C-alpha cells in the first residue's frame, strides 16, 4: 500500500508539473527574466523583456494593401500595413552579415509554439544542434511563427528578446514573444510579406 501511495504521489506531481508546463497560450507568455509563465497583460507594462523597442501605430504611406507585412532590414523594423495611411511598427532582429535577403512572398503557414527542425546548412555550421527541438520557451522560434513562402525563413518570436534591433540571426526575422503573438493575431495565411534591404 505504501508503494502504491508513493507511486500515486509521483504520478500526481508529474501530472501537475506537466499541466503547469503548458499554459493557456492565449493568456500567458514566458518571461525569460523570471524564468516563468506570466499573464500576457503584465508583460505589456514591463520593460519588453529586455527589448527597449516598443510597438506603435505610425503614419505610413504605401501602395501595399492593409494586412501586408513590410520588413525594412536596414531599419530593423517590421510594418504591418493598416487602413487609413497607418501601420503597426514593431522592432525586429534581422540576419547578420552574409545572411540578409530580400524579396516578396506570402505567409504560407502560422504556428503557435512551433517545433524547430534546424536546416541541414545550419547543422553543418553548428554540428551540436539537435535534429529537432519541440516547441516551448527554450525553442529559438519562440511563441509564434509565420512561415514565409517556400523559403527556410520565418517571422518568429525569440527566447532572446535583447536581440531585437540587432543583426544576429541566420536570416529569420525575430520579434519579442509578446510582439509576435500580437502580429500573429493580426495576420492571415496568404498575406503578402515584403522584405527590403
mmCIF file of C-alpha atoms in Angstrom:
data_model
loop_
_atom_site.group_PDB
_atom_site.id
_atom_site.type_symbol
_atom_site.label_atom_id
_atom_site.label_comp_id
_atom_site.label_asym_id
_atom_site.label_seq_id
_atom_site.Cartn_x
_atom_site.Cartn_y
_atom_site.Cartn_z
ATOM 1 C CA UNK A 1 0.000 0.000 0.000
ATOM 2 C CA UNK A 2 2.853 2.422 0.813
ATOM 3 C CA UNK A 3 4.453 1.709 -2.572
ATOM 4 C CA UNK A 4 1.126 2.391 -4.288
ATOM 5 C CA UNK A 5 0.708 5.722 -2.416
ATOM 6 C CA UNK A 6 4.269 6.726 -3.323
ATOM 7 C CA UNK A 7 3.696 5.864 -6.974
ATOM 8 C CA UNK A 8 0.407 7.768 -6.925
ATOM 9 C CA UNK A 9 2.082 10.823 -5.365
ATOM 10 C CA UNK A 10 4.829 10.720 -8.002
ATOM 11 C CA UNK A 11 2.282 10.355 -10.804
ATOM 12 C CA UNK A 12 0.208 13.255 -9.448
ATOM 13 C CA UNK A 13 3.244 15.502 -9.092
ATOM 14 C CA UNK A 14 4.290 14.635 -12.663
ATOM 15 C CA UNK A 15 0.802 15.349 -13.946
ATOM 16 C CA UNK A 16 0.750 18.674 -12.122
ATOM 17 C CA UNK A 17 4.180 19.660 -13.395
ATOM 18 C CA UNK A 18 3.266 18.658 -16.943
ATOM 19 C CA UNK A 19 -0.023 20.552 -16.632
ATOM 20 C CA UNK A 20 1.690 23.726 -15.496
ATOM 21 C CA UNK A 21 4.386 23.468 -18.160
ATOM 22 C CA UNK A 22 1.828 24.023 -20.894
ATOM 23 C CA UNK A 23 -0.030 27.253 -20.119
ATOM 24 C CA UNK A 24 -3.104 28.643 -21.739
ATOM 25 C CA UNK A 25 -1.370 30.021 -24.818
ATOM 26 C CA UNK A 26 -3.795 32.882 -25.364
ATOM 27 C CA UNK A 27 -3.458 34.423 -21.916
ATOM 28 C CA UNK A 28 0.078 33.583 -20.767
ATOM 29 C CA UNK A 29 3.584 34.184 -22.096
ATOM 30 C CA UNK A 30 7.012 33.018 -20.997
ATOM 31 C CA UNK A 31 9.033 35.678 -19.154
ATOM 32 C CA UNK A 32 12.711 34.795 -19.680
ATOM 33 C CA UNK A 33 13.800 37.257 -16.990
ATOM 34 C CA UNK A 34 11.671 35.481 -14.362
ATOM 35 C CA UNK A 35 12.039 32.018 -15.934
ATOM 36 C CA UNK A 36 8.285 31.584 -15.522
ATOM 37 C CA UNK A 37 4.929 31.781 -17.284
ATOM 38 C CA UNK A 38 3.115 35.060 -16.622
ATOM 39 C CA UNK A 39 -0.097 36.740 -17.706
ATOM 40 C CA UNK A 40 0.441 38.424 -21.086
ATOM 41 C CA UNK A 41 -1.110 41.640 -19.816
ATOM 42 C CA UNK A 42 1.642 42.012 -17.189
ATOM 43 C CA UNK A 43 4.330 41.870 -19.880
ATOM 44 C CA UNK A 44 2.807 44.798 -21.787
ATOM 45 C CA UNK A 45 3.512 47.200 -18.962
ATOM 46 C CA UNK A 46 7.056 45.981 -18.319
ATOM 47 C CA UNK A 47 10.354 46.712 -19.980
ATOM 48 C CA UNK A 48 9.670 44.486 -23.003
ATOM 49 C CA UNK A 49 11.664 41.567 -21.564
ATOM 50 C CA UNK A 50 14.986 43.136 -22.474
ATOM 51 C CA UNK A 51 13.949 44.992 -25.652
ATOM 52 C CA UNK A 52 13.573 48.760 -25.414
ATOM 53 C CA UNK A 53 11.754 48.907 -28.766
ATOM 54 C CA UNK A 54 8.003 49.268 -28.342
ATOM 55 C CA UNK A 55 5.387 48.556 -30.969
ATOM 56 C CA UNK A 56 3.386 51.587 -32.020
ATOM 57 C CA UNK A 57 0.938 52.794 -34.646
ATOM 58 C CA UNK A 58 2.651 55.218 -37.032
ATOM 59 C CA UNK A 59 1.823 57.179 -40.184
ATOM 60 C CA UNK A 60 2.770 55.012 -43.158
ATOM 61 C CA UNK A 61 2.006 55.974 -46.753
ATOM 62 C CA UNK A 62 2.315 52.987 -49.075
ATOM 63 C CA UNK A 63 0.698 51.345 -52.075
ATOM 64 C CA UNK A 64 0.580 47.987 -50.249
ATOM 65 C CA UNK A 65 -2.870 46.935 -49.100
ATOM 66 C CA UNK A 66 -3.781 46.555 -45.397
ATOM 67 C CA UNK A 67 -2.576 43.269 -43.960
ATOM 68 C CA UNK A 68 0.750 43.384 -45.832
ATOM 69 C CA UNK A 69 3.934 42.940 -43.786
ATOM 70 C CA UNK A 70 6.859 45.145 -44.836
ATOM 71 C CA UNK A 71 10.250 44.491 -43.250
ATOM 72 C CA UNK A 72 12.890 47.183 -43.509
ATOM 73 C CA UNK A 73 16.037 45.196 -42.732
ATOM 74 C CA UNK A 74 18.337 48.227 -42.506
ATOM 75 C CA UNK A 75 15.935 49.996 -40.173
ATOM 76 C CA UNK A 76 15.339 46.780 -38.186
ATOM 77 C CA UNK A 77 11.611 47.394 -38.169
ATOM 78 C CA UNK A 78 8.558 45.480 -39.335
ATOM 79 C CA UNK A 79 5.485 47.375 -40.516
ATOM 80 C CA UNK A 80 2.040 45.806 -40.673
ATOM 81 C CA UNK A 81 0.044 47.971 -43.087
ATOM 82 C CA UNK A 82 -3.257 49.191 -41.591
ATOM 83 C CA UNK A 83 -6.159 51.182 -43.033
ATOM 84 C CA UNK A 84 -6.004 54.963 -43.424
ATOM 85 C CA UNK A 85 -2.298 55.504 -44.085
ATOM 86 C CA UNK A 86 -1.195 53.852 -40.831
ATOM 87 C CA UNK A 87 0.938 50.872 -39.853
ATOM 88 C CA UNK A 88 1.752 48.968 -36.693
ATOM 89 C CA UNK A 89 5.532 49.239 -36.305
ATOM 90 C CA UNK A 90 7.499 46.553 -34.445
ATOM 91 C CA UNK A 91 11.183 46.264 -33.611
ATOM 92 C CA UNK A 92 12.856 43.182 -35.098
ATOM 93 C CA UNK A 93 16.109 41.294 -35.104
ATOM 94 C CA UNK A 94 17.402 40.504 -38.605
ATOM 95 C CA UNK A 95 20.010 38.394 -40.397
ATOM 96 C CA UNK A 96 23.647 39.053 -39.619
ATOM 97 C CA UNK A 97 26.182 39.899 -42.354
ATOM 98 C CA UNK A 98 26.043 37.268 -45.066
ATOM 99 C CA UNK A 99 22.529 36.143 -44.056
ATOM 100 C CA UNK A 100 20.394 39.070 -45.179
ATOM 101 C CA UNK A 101 17.971 38.661 -48.050
ATOM 102 C CA UNK A 102 15.112 40.467 -49.734
ATOM 103 C CA UNK A 103 12.050 39.582 -51.748
ATOM 104 C CA UNK A 104 8.276 39.402 -51.880
ATOM 105 C CA UNK A 105 6.447 36.282 -50.716
ATOM 106 C CA UNK A 106 3.269 35.150 -48.960
ATOM 107 C CA UNK A 107 2.717 33.845 -45.449
ATOM 108 C CA UNK A 108 2.036 30.169 -46.106
ATOM 109 C CA UNK A 109 1.574 28.873 -42.562
ATOM 110 C CA UNK A 110 1.159 30.033 -38.976
ATOM 111 C CA UNK A 111 2.052 28.055 -35.841
ATOM 112 C CA UNK A 112 1.767 28.579 -32.088
ATOM 113 C CA UNK A 113 4.769 27.401 -30.038
ATOM 114 C CA UNK A 114 6.231 25.693 -33.125
ATOM 115 C CA UNK A 115 8.783 22.934 -33.068
ATOM 116 C CA UNK A 116 12.043 23.628 -34.874
ATOM 117 C CA UNK A 117 13.978 21.467 -37.308
ATOM 118 C CA UNK A 118 17.300 23.216 -38.000
ATOM 119 C CA UNK A 119 18.047 23.157 -41.757
ATOM 120 C CA UNK A 120 20.968 20.974 -42.919
ATOM 121 C CA UNK A 121 23.102 24.042 -43.745
ATOM 122 C CA UNK A 122 22.729 25.297 -40.174
ATOM 123 C CA UNK A 123 23.501 21.882 -38.662
ATOM 124 C CA UNK A 124 26.639 21.774 -40.816
ATOM 125 C CA UNK A 125 27.739 25.146 -39.375
ATOM 126 C CA UNK A 126 26.738 24.209 -35.822
ATOM 127 C CA UNK A 127 27.127 20.420 -35.500
ATOM 128 C CA UNK A 128 25.843 20.178 -31.907
ATOM 129 C CA UNK A 129 22.344 21.440 -32.850
ATOM 130 C CA UNK A 130 19.604 18.871 -32.277
ATOM 131 C CA UNK A 131 17.855 17.368 -35.298
ATOM 132 C CA UNK A 132 14.566 18.608 -33.827
ATOM 133 C CA UNK A 133 13.557 20.795 -30.898
ATOM 134 C CA UNK A 134 9.966 20.713 -29.595
ATOM 135 C CA UNK A 135 8.097 23.976 -29.129
ATOM 136 C CA UNK A 136 8.341 25.805 -25.818
ATOM 137 C CA UNK A 137 10.032 28.719 -24.069
ATOM 138 C CA UNK A 138 13.565 27.496 -24.848
ATOM 139 C CA UNK A 139 12.849 26.948 -28.544
ATOM 140 C CA UNK A 140 14.533 29.558 -30.807
ATOM 141 C CA UNK A 141 11.247 30.140 -32.680
ATOM 142 C CA UNK A 142 9.533 31.424 -29.542
ATOM 143 C CA UNK A 143 5.793 31.769 -29.048
ATOM 144 C CA UNK A 144 4.636 32.040 -32.679
ATOM 145 C CA UNK A 145 5.967 31.618 -36.203
ATOM 146 C CA UNK A 146 4.811 32.888 -39.582
ATOM 147 C CA UNK A 147 6.307 30.798 -42.398
ATOM 148 C CA UNK A 148 7.465 32.715 -45.474
ATOM 149 C CA UNK A 149 6.627 31.076 -48.813
ATOM 150 C CA UNK A 150 8.799 28.080 -49.642
ATOM 151 C CA UNK A 151 11.850 29.717 -48.042
ATOM 152 C CA UNK A 152 13.592 28.449 -44.910
ATOM 153 C CA UNK A 153 12.834 31.790 -43.256
ATOM 154 C CA UNK A 154 10.201 32.745 -40.719
ATOM 155 C CA UNK A 155 8.970 35.713 -38.774
ATOM 156 C CA UNK A 156 9.074 34.333 -35.248
ATOM 157 C CA UNK A 157 9.400 35.046 -31.559
ATOM 158 C CA UNK A 158 12.571 34.672 -29.578
ATOM 159 C CA UNK A 159 13.761 33.497 -26.193
ATOM 160 C CA UNK A 160 16.439 36.223 -26.520
ATOM 161 C CA UNK A 161 14.460 39.498 -26.502
ATOM 162 C CA UNK A 162 17.652 41.527 -26.116
ATOM 163 C CA UNK A 163 18.489 40.570 -29.727
ATOM 164 C CA UNK A 164 15.662 42.796 -31.039
ATOM 165 C CA UNK A 165 17.176 45.659 -33.030
ATOM 166 C CA UNK A 166 20.325 43.661 -33.795
ATOM 167 C CA UNK A 167 21.591 41.726 -36.829
ATOM 168 C CA UNK A 168 22.239 38.294 -35.329
ATOM 169 C CA UNK A 169 20.012 35.674 -36.979
ATOM 170 C CA UNK A 170 20.627 33.277 -39.858
ATOM 171 C CA UNK A 171 18.076 35.192 -41.933
ATOM 172 C CA UNK A 172 14.860 34.843 -39.938
ATOM 173 C CA UNK A 173 13.073 37.912 -38.600
ATOM 174 C CA UNK A 174 12.713 37.938 -34.800
ATOM 175 C CA UNK A 175 10.240 39.789 -32.587
ATOM 176 C CA UNK A 176 9.709 39.606 -28.845
ATOM 177 C CA UNK A 177 7.294 36.813 -27.917
ATOM 178 C CA UNK A 178 4.751 39.461 -26.916
ATOM 179 C CA UNK A 179 5.015 41.257 -30.265
ATOM 180 C CA UNK A 180 4.974 38.115 -32.395
ATOM 181 C CA UNK A 181 1.799 36.964 -30.608
ATOM 182 C CA UNK A 182 0.228 40.350 -31.393
ATOM 183 C CA UNK A 183 1.328 40.180 -35.059
ATOM 184 C CA UNK A 184 0.166 36.561 -35.342
ATOM 185 C CA UNK A 185 -3.361 37.541 -34.315
ATOM 186 C CA UNK A 186 -3.449 40.366 -36.894
ATOM 187 C CA UNK A 187 -2.069 38.489 -39.935
ATOM 188 C CA UNK A 188 -3.751 35.860 -42.122
ATOM 189 C CA UNK A 189 -2.230 32.984 -44.050
ATOM 190 C CA UNK A 190 -1.854 34.270 -47.599
ATOM 191 C CA UNK A 191 -0.816 37.778 -46.502
ATOM 192 C CA UNK A 192 1.906 39.385 -48.586
ATOM 193 C CA UNK A 193 5.297 39.901 -46.967
ATOM 194 C CA UNK A 194 7.915 42.231 -48.437
ATOM 195 C CA UNK A 195 11.498 42.145 -47.175
ATOM 196 C CA UNK A 196 13.660 45.137 -48.154
ATOM 197 C CA UNK A 197 17.404 45.596 -47.595
#
